[in-house]
Every structure is written in structure tokens, then in C-alpha cells.
Tab-separated table of N, CA and C in Angstrom:
chain	number	residue	atom	x	y	z
C	1	MET	N	0.624	-1.263	-0.146
C	1	MET	CA	0.005	-0.280	0.099
C	1	MET	C	0.771	1.313	-0.319
C	2	ASP	N	0.433	2.035	-0.703
C	2	ASP	CA	1.283	3.244	-0.577
C	2	ASP	C	1.354	4.287	0.350
C	3	GLN	N	2.130	5.300	0.429
C	3	GLN	CA	2.161	6.148	1.795
C	3	GLN	C	0.600	6.653	1.808
C	4	ARG	N	0.398	7.468	0.510
C	4	ARG	CA	-0.988	8.515	0.548
C	4	ARG	C	-2.196	7.533	1.116
C	5	LYS	N	-2.320	6.817	0.720
C	5	LYS	CA	-3.216	5.251	1.046
C	5	LYS	C	-3.352	5.325	2.532
C	6	LYS	N	-2.075	5.271	2.994
C	6	LYS	CA	-1.874	4.942	4.473
C	6	LYS	C	-2.380	6.202	5.361
C	7	ILE	N	-1.848	7.413	4.748
C	7	ILE	CA	-1.907	8.800	5.729
C	7	ILE	C	-3.476	8.841	5.698
C	8	VAL	N	-4.207	8.453	4.348
C	8	VAL	CA	-5.843	9.103	4.532
C	8	VAL	C	-6.502	7.872	4.965
C	9	ILE	N	-6.097	6.622	4.969
C	9	ILE	CA	-6.824	5.457	6.105
C	9	ILE	C	-6.632	6.385	7.482
C	10	ALA	N	-5.297	6.437	7.909
C	10	ALA	CA	-4.940	7.209	9.549
C	10	ALA	C	-5.994	8.209	9.866
C	11	LEU	N	-5.985	9.459	8.596
C	11	LEU	CA	-6.970	10.457	8.873
C	11	LEU	C	-8.229	10.121	9.026
C	12	LYS	N	-8.647	9.179	8.482
C	12	LYS	CA	-10.019	8.906	8.258
C	12	LYS	C	-10.373	8.153	9.446
C	13	LYS	N	-9.548	7.553	10.223
C	13	LYS	CA	-10.080	6.435	11.698
C	13	LYS	C	-9.852	7.767	12.497
C	14	ALA	N	-9.019	8.610	12.200
C	14	ALA	CA	-9.216	9.848	13.475
C	14	ALA	C	-10.507	10.407	13.434
C	15	ARG	N	-10.937	10.672	12.042
C	15	ARG	CA	-12.177	11.460	11.864
C	15	ARG	C	-13.379	10.549	12.524
C	16	THR	N	-13.431	9.361	12.006
C	16	THR	CA	-14.514	8.634	12.925
C	16	THR	C	-14.591	8.795	13.881
C	17	SER	N	-13.125	8.544	14.843
C	17	SER	CA	-13.135	8.243	16.444
C	17	SER	C	-13.611	9.613	17.082
C	18	ILE	N	-12.980	10.884	16.134
C	18	ILE	CA	-13.665	12.138	17.270
C	18	ILE	C	-15.022	12.428	16.994
C	19	ASP	N	-15.626	12.146	15.711
C	19	ASP	CA	-17.107	11.920	15.815
C	19	ASP	C	-17.649	11.324	16.999
C	20	GLN	N	-17.128	9.939	17.173
C	20	GLN	CA	-17.524	8.848	18.303
C	20	GLN	C	-17.340	9.629	19.768
C	21	ILE	N	-16.283	10.423	19.442
C	21	ILE	CA	-15.904	10.935	21.257
C	21	ILE	C	-16.905	12.362	21.336
C	22	ILE	N	-17.352	13.267	20.270
C	22	ILE	CA	-18.385	14.178	20.058
C	22	ILE	C	-19.519	13.427	20.935
C	23	THR	N	-19.911	12.642	19.818
C	23	THR	CA	-21.426	11.925	20.074
C	23	THR	C	-21.495	11.675	21.701
C	24	ALA	N	-20.239	11.051	22.250
C	24	ALA	CA	-20.167	10.565	23.855
C	24	ALA	C	-20.159	11.532	24.431
C	25	ILE	N	-19.521	12.623	24.295
C	25	ILE	CA	-19.402	13.519	25.196
C	25	ILE	C	-20.708	14.466	25.047
C	26	GLU	N	-21.793	14.740	24.226
C	26	GLU	CA	-22.744	15.178	23.931
C	26	GLU	C	-23.934	14.309	24.949
C	27	SER	N	-23.507	13.002	25.019
C	27	SER	CA	-24.731	12.203	25.779
C	27	SER	C	-24.936	12.808	27.243
C	28	ASP	N	-25.975	12.255	28.042
C	28	ASP	CA	-26.351	12.663	29.193
C	28	ASP	C	-25.215	12.862	30.429
C	29	ARG	N	-24.572	11.518	30.205
C	29	ARG	CA	-23.675	10.832	31.141
C	29	ARG	C	-22.373	10.561	30.211
C	30	PRO	N	-21.587	10.774	29.895
C	30	PRO	CA	-20.477	10.029	28.996
C	30	PRO	C	-19.504	9.548	29.868
C	31	GLU	N	-18.781	8.679	29.809
C	31	GLU	CA	-17.839	7.738	30.545
C	31	GLU	C	-16.607	8.145	30.393
C	32	CYS	N	-16.094	9.000	31.598
C	32	CYS	CA	-14.906	9.531	30.872
C	32	CYS	C	-13.707	8.369	30.558
C	33	PHE	N	-13.347	7.671	31.341
C	33	PHE	CA	-12.137	6.710	30.846
C	33	PHE	C	-12.107	6.419	29.216
C	34	PRO	N	-13.524	5.586	28.887
C	34	PRO	CA	-13.249	5.333	27.589
C	34	PRO	C	-13.506	6.519	26.483
C	35	VAL	N	-13.822	7.626	26.603
C	35	VAL	CA	-13.636	9.005	25.954
C	35	VAL	C	-12.028	9.075	25.655
C	36	ILE	N	-11.217	9.527	27.195
C	36	ILE	CA	-10.184	9.825	27.146
C	36	ILE	C	-8.890	8.813	26.260
C	37	GLN	N	-9.241	7.385	26.639
C	37	GLN	CA	-8.677	6.609	25.973
C	37	GLN	C	-8.839	6.653	24.407
C	38	GLN	N	-10.427	6.831	23.345
C	38	GLN	CA	-10.465	7.045	22.508
C	38	GLN	C	-9.523	8.296	21.906
C	39	ASN	N	-9.369	9.559	22.795
C	39	ASN	CA	-8.904	10.591	22.437
C	39	ASN	C	-7.547	10.444	22.481
C	40	LEU	N	-6.743	9.528	23.139
C	40	LEU	CA	-5.248	9.133	23.001
C	40	LEU	C	-5.099	8.569	21.806
C	41	ALA	N	-6.040	7.492	21.276
C	41	ALA	CA	-6.098	6.823	19.966
C	41	ALA	C	-6.268	7.807	18.821
C	42	VAL	N	-6.814	8.998	18.762
C	42	VAL	CA	-6.882	9.740	17.901
C	42	VAL	C	-5.293	10.733	17.746
C	43	ILE	N	-5.090	10.760	18.911
C	43	ILE	CA	-3.529	11.539	18.798
C	43	ILE	C	-2.516	10.850	18.073
C	44	GLY	N	-2.565	9.467	18.696
C	44	GLY	CA	-1.859	8.191	17.917
C	44	GLY	C	-2.060	8.334	16.699
C	45	LEU	N	-2.702	8.338	16.111
C	45	LEU	CA	-3.308	8.171	14.750
C	45	LEU	C	-2.892	9.572	13.754
C	46	LEU	N	-3.007	10.795	14.689
C	46	LEU	CA	-2.593	11.797	13.993
C	46	LEU	C	-0.993	11.734	14.141
C	47	LYS	N	-0.793	11.513	14.645
C	47	LYS	CA	0.807	11.663	14.968
C	47	LYS	C	1.666	10.577	13.295
C	48	SER	N	0.711	9.405	13.671
C	48	SER	CA	1.423	8.303	12.743
C	48	SER	C	1.010	9.100	11.296
C	49	ALA	N	0.036	9.492	10.890
C	49	ALA	CA	-0.254	10.022	9.964
C	49	ALA	C	0.956	11.339	9.832
C	50	ASN	N	1.434	11.942	10.475
C	50	ASN	CA	2.033	13.142	10.448
C	50	ASN	C	3.494	12.571	10.188
C	51	LEU	N	3.962	11.599	10.761
C	51	LEU	CA	5.393	10.883	10.281
C	51	LEU	C	5.186	10.284	9.000
C	52	LEU	N	4.136	9.536	8.558
C	52	LEU	CA	4.153	9.074	7.094
C	52	LEU	C	4.003	10.228	5.901
C	53	MET	N	3.560	11.084	6.356
C	53	MET	CA	3.194	12.481	5.428
C	53	MET	C	5.056	12.949	5.350
C	54	LEU	N	5.452	12.916	6.591
C	54	LEU	CA	7.043	13.547	6.558
C	54	LEU	C	8.155	12.656	5.798
C	55	GLU	N	7.740	11.324	5.951
C	55	GLU	CA	8.500	10.242	5.978
C	55	GLU	C	8.423	10.462	3.762
C	56	SER	N	7.200	10.416	3.334
C	56	SER	CA	7.080	10.688	2.045
C	56	SER	C	7.557	11.905	1.452
C	57	HIS	N	7.500	12.881	1.896
C	57	HIS	CA	8.103	14.415	1.272
C	57	HIS	C	9.693	14.077	1.450
C	58	MET	N	9.976	13.619	2.654
C	58	MET	CA	11.736	13.462	2.822
C	58	MET	C	12.053	12.253	1.341
C	59	THR	N	11.291	11.196	1.357
C	59	THR	CA	11.660	10.051	0.409
C	59	THR	C	11.625	11.098	-1.057
C	60	GLU	N	10.610	11.769	-1.335
C	60	GLU	CA	10.553	12.630	-2.705
C	60	GLU	C	11.538	13.611	-2.945
C	61	LEU	N	12.250	14.122	-1.591
C	61	LEU	CA	12.944	14.818	-1.943
C	61	LEU	C	14.679	14.351	-2.017
C	62	ALA	N	14.661	13.368	-1.258
C	62	ALA	CA	16.071	12.116	-1.177
C	62	ALA	C	15.989	11.778	-3.102
C	63	SER	N	15.188	11.519	-3.164
C	63	SER	CA	14.936	11.414	-4.892
C	63	SER	C	15.733	12.156	-5.968
C	64	ARG	N	15.621	13.403	-5.546
C	64	ARG	CA	15.876	14.451	-6.515
C	64	ARG	C	17.465	14.431	-5.968
C	65	TRP	N	18.060	14.299	-4.664
C	65	TRP	CA	19.286	14.603	-4.643
C	65	TRP	C	20.109	13.187	-4.803
C	66	SER	N	21.498	13.345	-4.563
C	66	SER	CA	22.176	11.959	-5.063
C	66	SER	C	22.886	11.651	-3.534
C	67	GLY	N	23.301	10.257	-3.373
C	67	GLY	CA	24.127	9.733	-2.591
C	67	GLY	C	23.453	9.391	-1.403
C	68	ALA	N	24.462	8.726	-0.607
C	68	ALA	CA	24.028	8.585	0.861
C	68	ALA	C	23.718	9.602	1.775
C	69	ARG	N	24.028	10.713	1.733
C	69	ARG	CA	23.935	11.981	2.686
C	69	ARG	C	22.716	12.346	2.544
C	70	SER	N	21.935	12.169	1.548
C	70	SER	CA	20.489	12.488	1.358
C	70	SER	C	19.440	11.446	1.875
C	71	ARG	N	19.746	10.333	2.090
C	71	ARG	CA	18.927	9.360	3.232
C	71	ARG	C	19.534	9.692	4.572
C	72	GLU	N	20.527	9.952	4.605
C	72	GLU	CA	21.132	10.028	5.924
C	72	GLU	C	20.315	11.242	6.977
C	73	LEU	N	20.179	12.861	5.667
C	73	LEU	CA	19.316	13.728	6.107
C	73	LEU	C	18.096	13.196	6.593
C	74	LYS	N	17.453	12.481	5.420
C	74	LYS	CA	16.052	12.003	5.842
C	74	LYS	C	15.678	11.218	6.986
C	75	ASP	N	16.560	10.321	7.312
C	75	ASP	CA	16.459	9.513	8.347
C	75	ASP	C	16.538	10.202	9.788
C	76	GLU	N	17.828	11.485	9.758
C	76	GLU	CA	17.704	12.228	10.825
C	76	GLU	C	16.780	12.916	11.079
C	77	LEU	N	15.735	13.695	10.086
C	77	LEU	CA	14.701	14.473	10.095
C	77	LEU	C	13.769	13.432	10.639
C	78	ILE	N	13.605	12.478	10.349
C	78	ILE	CA	12.460	11.800	10.578
C	78	ILE	C	12.669	11.073	12.290
C	79	LYS	N	14.170	11.086	12.688
C	79	LYS	CA	14.256	10.797	14.148
C	79	LYS	C	13.513	12.153	15.097
C	80	LEU	N	14.118	13.321	14.070
C	80	LEU	CA	13.675	14.335	14.747
C	80	LEU	C	12.562	14.497	15.245
C	81	MET	N	11.586	14.171	14.219
C	81	MET	CA	9.989	14.295	14.108
C	81	MET	C	9.547	13.478	15.256
C	82	GLN	N	9.835	12.341	15.436
C	82	GLN	CA	9.453	11.165	16.380
C	82	GLN	C	9.784	12.083	17.781
C	83	ILE	N	10.605	12.283	18.068
C	83	ILE	CA	11.290	12.942	19.366
C	83	ILE	C	10.288	13.976	19.680
C	84	ALA	N	10.168	15.070	18.852
C	84	ALA	CA	9.260	16.093	18.806
C	84	ALA	C	7.752	15.846	19.120
C	85	GLN	N	7.279	14.715	18.568
C	85	GLN	CA	6.119	14.314	18.722
C	85	GLN	C	6.040	13.639	20.181
C	86	ASN	N	7.033	13.275	20.537
C	86	ASN	CA	6.705	12.711	22.099
C	86	ASN	C	6.947	13.242	23.162
C	87	LYS	N	6.910	14.767	22.864
C	87	LYS	CA	6.879	15.800	24.098
C	87	LYS	C	5.784	16.089	24.141
């Protein structure tokens, strides 16, 4: 499966989960922990989509550059993005 499809799937799953979270919160007595758990799942899906977009972009850039330095730069930027998302 190509990167674009993976990104779209992750974003659609996040959208579906957000709709479910909103519905739960709008109910008379939402259950707190399941809503929080679903909210964390959305955050994970968005982080995953973000990393896939970055990787796709860097792969495209690396294809225009030559040599091992481009792969090294791509890998470093992806690591930085992963670190930034864990904060």
C-alpha cells in the first residue's frame, strides 16, 4: 500500500473516532475513561499520519538528491520528528 493511502486511512480513522468522542461527550452521562482512551487513540493516529507525510516528503526530496547523504538527512529528520511528537 502506498504512503498516501496509509495517510488517508489514518486520517479517516481519526475523523471517525473524533465523531464518536463528540457523540459520547454530548450524551447525558459520558463515561470518562473510554472517551479519554479514544482521544489518545486519535492523537496516535494523527502522529502516525504526520510521520508518514514527513517520510513521504523526505523520500521525494531524497530522490532528487544523490548519494548516501540524502538518505542520512532523511533519517535524521524523521528521528527529530519522532522526538518532537513524544513531547
